[in-house]
């Protein structure tokens, strides 16, 4: 377990705004990328991120330590994103004194397939089932282990392995085939 995150969360429980800002700075970028992968749009992803950190501020004391703080944060973010997907949108509220929303970074396709054409990868990712996109986001963008992904998704690690295998296969099938000649 990351002791820095755990200590920051303990401080947040005591109302320490600086610790809250540090926790945000450490995890907001990855959480935003994950939410954007789930929701497909930047605006709703930013709202999910905001609601995630509101929930963290209010519920830091509920953390039981059965997982890493990072995994717990991704679980909260997932629930916030799923609320938006189902149309249960809570009213947006400003998050005072939060750091600026991080600038966009390349998504998991850039990490997983750095040599592939970005447009082709983006098009291929859009054809994948949300279940496959989500597991790829967690594995590659968030760099989570199979056990961490299993915890966030609430499924056994074997299911995560199967979903990753199927997601990679579906992505490979969706990408255009380019043949390179050997020896050139």
mmCIF file of C-alpha atoms in Angstrom:
data_model
loop_
_atom_site.group_PDB
_atom_site.id
_atom_site.type_symbol
_atom_site.label_atom_id
_atom_site.label_comp_id
_atom_site.label_asym_id
_atom_site.label_seq_id
_atom_site.Cartn_x
_atom_site.Cartn_y
_atom_site.Cartn_z
ATOM 1 C CA UNK A 1 0.000 0.000 0.000
ATOM 2 C CA UNK A 2 1.343 3.451 -0.870
ATOM 3 C CA UNK A 3 2.060 5.034 2.495
ATOM 4 C CA UNK A 4 2.121 8.561 1.029
ATOM 5 C CA UNK A 5 -1.432 8.243 -0.289
ATOM 6 C CA UNK A 6 -2.595 6.660 2.944
ATOM 7 C CA UNK A 7 -1.081 9.458 5.023
ATOM 8 C CA UNK A 8 -2.598 12.096 2.734
ATOM 9 C CA UNK A 9 -6.005 10.452 3.053
ATOM 10 C CA UNK A 10 -5.679 10.385 6.852
ATOM 11 C CA UNK A 11 -4.915 14.101 6.765
ATOM 12 C CA UNK A 12 -7.910 14.717 4.492
ATOM 13 C CA UNK A 13 -10.035 12.924 7.087
ATOM 14 C CA UNK A 14 -8.903 15.593 9.560
ATOM 15 C CA UNK A 15 -9.888 18.370 7.127
ATOM 16 C CA UNK A 16 -6.414 19.148 5.759
ATOM 17 C CA UNK A 17 -7.015 21.005 2.482
ATOM 18 C CA UNK A 18 -3.334 20.943 1.504
ATOM 19 C CA UNK A 19 -3.279 17.134 1.767
ATOM 20 C CA UNK A 20 -6.442 17.053 -0.335
ATOM 21 C CA UNK A 21 -4.734 19.170 -3.005
ATOM 22 C CA UNK A 22 -1.734 16.836 -2.973
ATOM 23 C CA UNK A 23 -3.952 13.772 -3.346
ATOM 24 C CA UNK A 24 -5.677 15.502 -6.248
ATOM 25 C CA UNK A 25 -2.365 16.386 -7.886
ATOM 26 C CA UNK A 26 -1.151 12.783 -7.597
ATOM 27 C CA UNK A 27 -4.231 11.134 -9.112
ATOM 28 C CA UNK A 28 -6.446 13.583 -11.031
ATOM 29 C CA UNK A 29 -4.779 13.110 -14.417
ATOM 30 C CA UNK A 30 -5.183 9.329 -14.426
ATOM 31 C CA UNK A 31 -8.718 9.533 -13.044
ATOM 32 C CA UNK A 32 -9.737 12.086 -15.668
ATOM 33 C CA UNK A 33 -8.325 9.918 -18.465
ATOM 34 C CA UNK A 34 -10.200 6.926 -17.071
ATOM 35 C CA UNK A 35 -13.489 8.840 -16.780
ATOM 36 C CA UNK A 36 -13.061 10.240 -20.277
ATOM 37 C CA UNK A 37 -12.474 6.731 -21.587
ATOM 38 C CA UNK A 38 -15.690 5.566 -19.955
ATOM 39 C CA UNK A 39 -17.810 8.544 -20.952
ATOM 40 C CA UNK A 40 -16.287 9.419 -24.303
ATOM 41 C CA UNK A 41 -16.455 13.170 -23.650
ATOM 42 C CA UNK A 42 -14.238 15.588 -21.769
ATOM 43 C CA UNK A 43 -17.014 17.650 -20.118
ATOM 44 C CA UNK A 44 -18.832 14.799 -18.385
ATOM 45 C CA UNK A 45 -15.461 13.264 -17.467
ATOM 46 C CA UNK A 46 -14.447 16.502 -15.741
ATOM 47 C CA UNK A 47 -17.752 16.473 -13.847
ATOM 48 C CA UNK A 48 -17.152 12.857 -12.797
ATOM 49 C CA UNK A 49 -13.677 13.820 -11.601
ATOM 50 C CA UNK A 50 -15.094 16.731 -9.626
ATOM 51 C CA UNK A 51 -17.739 14.524 -8.016
ATOM 52 C CA UNK A 52 -15.067 11.910 -7.274
ATOM 53 C CA UNK A 53 -13.040 14.371 -5.240
ATOM 54 C CA UNK A 54 -16.118 15.772 -3.521
ATOM 55 C CA UNK A 55 -16.895 12.192 -2.457
ATOM 56 C CA UNK A 56 -13.294 11.743 -1.295
ATOM 57 C CA UNK A 57 -13.430 14.937 0.774
ATOM 58 C CA UNK A 58 -16.692 13.892 2.388
ATOM 59 C CA UNK A 59 -15.945 10.188 2.740
ATOM 60 C CA UNK A 60 -12.218 9.947 3.443
ATOM 61 C CA UNK A 61 -12.974 8.522 6.863
ATOM 62 C CA UNK A 62 -14.861 5.632 5.282
ATOM 63 C CA UNK A 63 -11.675 4.241 3.714
ATOM 64 C CA UNK A 64 -11.128 0.890 5.415
ATOM 65 C CA UNK A 65 -7.657 0.102 4.111
ATOM 66 C CA UNK A 66 -8.669 -3.117 2.375
ATOM 67 C CA UNK A 67 -7.163 -1.785 -0.863
ATOM 68 C CA UNK A 68 -4.713 0.830 -2.007
ATOM 69 C CA UNK A 69 -5.943 4.416 -1.844
ATOM 70 C CA UNK A 70 -5.402 4.655 -5.618
ATOM 71 C CA UNK A 71 -7.658 1.663 -6.268
ATOM 72 C CA UNK A 72 -10.295 3.142 -3.953
ATOM 73 C CA UNK A 73 -10.157 6.423 -5.904
ATOM 74 C CA UNK A 74 -10.648 4.614 -9.219
ATOM 75 C CA UNK A 75 -13.651 2.788 -7.758
ATOM 76 C CA UNK A 76 -15.241 6.088 -6.732
ATOM 77 C CA UNK A 77 -14.496 7.580 -10.148
ATOM 78 C CA UNK A 78 -16.038 4.563 -11.871
ATOM 79 C CA UNK A 79 -19.242 4.931 -9.859
ATOM 80 C CA UNK A 80 -19.426 8.644 -10.679
ATOM 81 C CA UNK A 81 -18.915 7.967 -14.392
ATOM 82 C CA UNK A 82 -21.498 5.170 -14.405
ATOM 83 C CA UNK A 83 -24.046 7.536 -12.816
ATOM 84 C CA UNK A 84 -23.554 9.858 -15.768
ATOM 85 C CA UNK A 85 -23.835 7.019 -18.256
ATOM 86 C CA UNK A 86 -27.175 6.017 -16.746
ATOM 87 C CA UNK A 87 -28.467 9.582 -16.795
ATOM 88 C CA UNK A 88 -28.474 10.047 -13.029
ATOM 89 C CA UNK A 89 -26.576 13.293 -13.093
ATOM 90 C CA UNK A 90 -26.197 15.059 -9.777
ATOM 91 C CA UNK A 91 -26.044 18.832 -9.952
ATOM 92 C CA UNK A 92 -22.527 20.100 -10.562
ATOM 93 C CA UNK A 93 -20.945 22.020 -7.719
ATOM 94 C CA UNK A 94 -17.752 24.067 -7.698
ATOM 95 C CA UNK A 95 -14.795 22.510 -5.929
ATOM 96 C CA UNK A 96 -13.138 25.427 -4.158
ATOM 97 C CA UNK A 97 -9.373 25.613 -3.980
ATOM 98 C CA UNK A 98 -8.838 22.601 -6.228
ATOM 99 C CA UNK A 99 -5.929 22.544 -8.589
ATOM 100 C CA UNK A 100 -6.634 23.247 -12.248
ATOM 101 C CA UNK A 101 -7.943 20.300 -14.212
ATOM 102 C CA UNK A 102 -4.913 18.649 -15.817
ATOM 103 C CA UNK A 103 -4.275 19.134 -19.498
ATOM 104 C CA UNK A 104 -5.212 16.259 -21.783
ATOM 105 C CA UNK A 105 -2.596 13.556 -22.274
ATOM 106 C CA UNK A 106 -2.530 10.783 -24.840
ATOM 107 C CA UNK A 107 -4.952 7.994 -23.987
ATOM 108 C CA UNK A 108 -4.204 4.318 -23.503
ATOM 109 C CA UNK A 109 -3.952 3.765 -27.234
ATOM 110 C CA UNK A 110 -0.806 5.902 -27.325
ATOM 111 C CA UNK A 111 0.735 3.832 -24.547
ATOM 112 C CA UNK A 112 -0.384 0.416 -25.765
ATOM 113 C CA UNK A 113 0.183 0.998 -29.455
ATOM 114 C CA UNK A 114 2.726 3.801 -29.667
ATOM 115 C CA UNK A 115 3.727 2.892 -33.201
ATOM 116 C CA UNK A 116 0.218 2.691 -34.590
ATOM 117 C CA UNK A 117 -1.473 5.574 -36.345
ATOM 118 C CA UNK A 118 -3.353 7.546 -33.690
ATOM 119 C CA UNK A 119 -6.400 8.153 -35.854
ATOM 120 C CA UNK A 120 -6.648 4.467 -36.738
ATOM 121 C CA UNK A 121 -6.295 3.461 -33.097
ATOM 122 C CA UNK A 122 -8.914 5.999 -31.990
ATOM 123 C CA UNK A 123 -11.314 4.723 -34.630
ATOM 124 C CA UNK A 124 -10.619 1.134 -33.596
ATOM 125 C CA UNK A 125 -11.160 1.939 -29.911
ATOM 126 C CA UNK A 126 -14.533 3.508 -30.687
ATOM 127 C CA UNK A 127 -15.644 0.191 -32.167
ATOM 128 C CA UNK A 128 -14.841 -1.735 -28.976
ATOM 129 C CA UNK A 129 -17.459 -2.598 -26.407
ATOM 130 C CA UNK A 130 -17.362 -0.266 -23.370
ATOM 131 C CA UNK A 131 -16.295 -3.245 -21.255
ATOM 132 C CA UNK A 132 -13.194 -3.694 -23.403
ATOM 133 C CA UNK A 133 -12.332 0.013 -23.523
ATOM 134 C CA UNK A 134 -12.601 0.241 -19.752
ATOM 135 C CA UNK A 135 -10.276 -2.671 -19.031
ATOM 136 C CA UNK A 136 -7.726 -1.316 -21.535
ATOM 137 C CA UNK A 137 -7.880 2.122 -19.882
ATOM 138 C CA UNK A 138 -7.251 0.656 -16.446
ATOM 139 C CA UNK A 139 -4.461 -1.636 -17.613
ATOM 140 C CA UNK A 140 -2.571 0.772 -19.830
ATOM 141 C CA UNK A 141 -3.477 4.350 -18.946
ATOM 142 C CA UNK A 142 -3.821 3.793 -15.200
ATOM 143 C CA UNK A 143 -1.138 1.072 -15.174
ATOM 144 C CA UNK A 144 -3.107 -1.064 -12.741
ATOM 145 C CA UNK A 145 -2.353 -4.688 -11.959
ATOM 146 C CA UNK A 146 -4.903 -7.392 -12.687
ATOM 147 C CA UNK A 147 -5.752 -7.532 -8.975
ATOM 148 C CA UNK A 148 -6.333 -3.769 -8.811
ATOM 149 C CA UNK A 149 -8.509 -3.822 -11.926
ATOM 150 C CA UNK A 150 -10.490 -6.713 -10.451
ATOM 151 C CA UNK A 151 -11.125 -4.688 -7.325
ATOM 152 C CA UNK A 152 -12.232 -1.577 -9.230
ATOM 153 C CA UNK A 153 -14.562 -3.589 -11.479
ATOM 154 C CA UNK A 154 -15.780 -5.953 -8.760
ATOM 155 C CA UNK A 155 -14.856 -9.085 -10.720
ATOM 156 C CA UNK A 156 -12.362 -11.942 -10.170
ATOM 157 C CA UNK A 157 -8.783 -11.495 -11.490
ATOM 158 C CA UNK A 158 -9.389 -14.307 -13.983
ATOM 159 C CA UNK A 159 -12.216 -12.295 -15.502
ATOM 160 C CA UNK A 160 -9.875 -9.320 -15.855
ATOM 161 C CA UNK A 161 -7.323 -11.484 -17.683
ATOM 162 C CA UNK A 162 -10.023 -12.793 -19.994
ATOM 163 C CA UNK A 163 -11.382 -9.313 -20.693
ATOM 164 C CA UNK A 164 -7.895 -7.989 -21.422
ATOM 165 C CA UNK A 165 -7.199 -10.868 -23.800
ATOM 166 C CA UNK A 166 -10.486 -10.312 -25.607
ATOM 167 C CA UNK A 167 -10.059 -6.520 -25.649
ATOM 168 C CA UNK A 168 -6.597 -6.797 -27.205
ATOM 169 C CA UNK A 169 -7.869 -9.274 -29.772
ATOM 170 C CA UNK A 170 -10.840 -7.050 -30.634
ATOM 171 C CA UNK A 171 -8.560 -4.033 -30.942
ATOM 172 C CA UNK A 172 -6.161 -5.930 -33.187
ATOM 173 C CA UNK A 173 -9.066 -7.015 -35.423
ATOM 174 C CA UNK A 174 -10.356 -3.444 -35.599
ATOM 175 C CA UNK A 175 -7.010 -1.947 -36.628
ATOM 176 C CA UNK A 176 -6.196 -1.717 -40.331
ATOM 177 C CA UNK A 177 -3.612 -4.243 -41.481
ATOM 178 C CA UNK A 178 -0.392 -2.769 -42.819
ATOM 179 C CA UNK A 179 2.111 -5.072 -44.408
ATOM 180 C CA UNK A 180 5.761 -4.117 -44.247
ATOM 181 C CA UNK A 181 8.243 -5.734 -46.541
ATOM 182 C CA UNK A 182 11.155 -7.410 -44.809
ATOM 183 C CA UNK A 183 14.635 -6.222 -45.657
ATOM 184 C CA UNK A 184 13.823 -2.610 -46.584
#
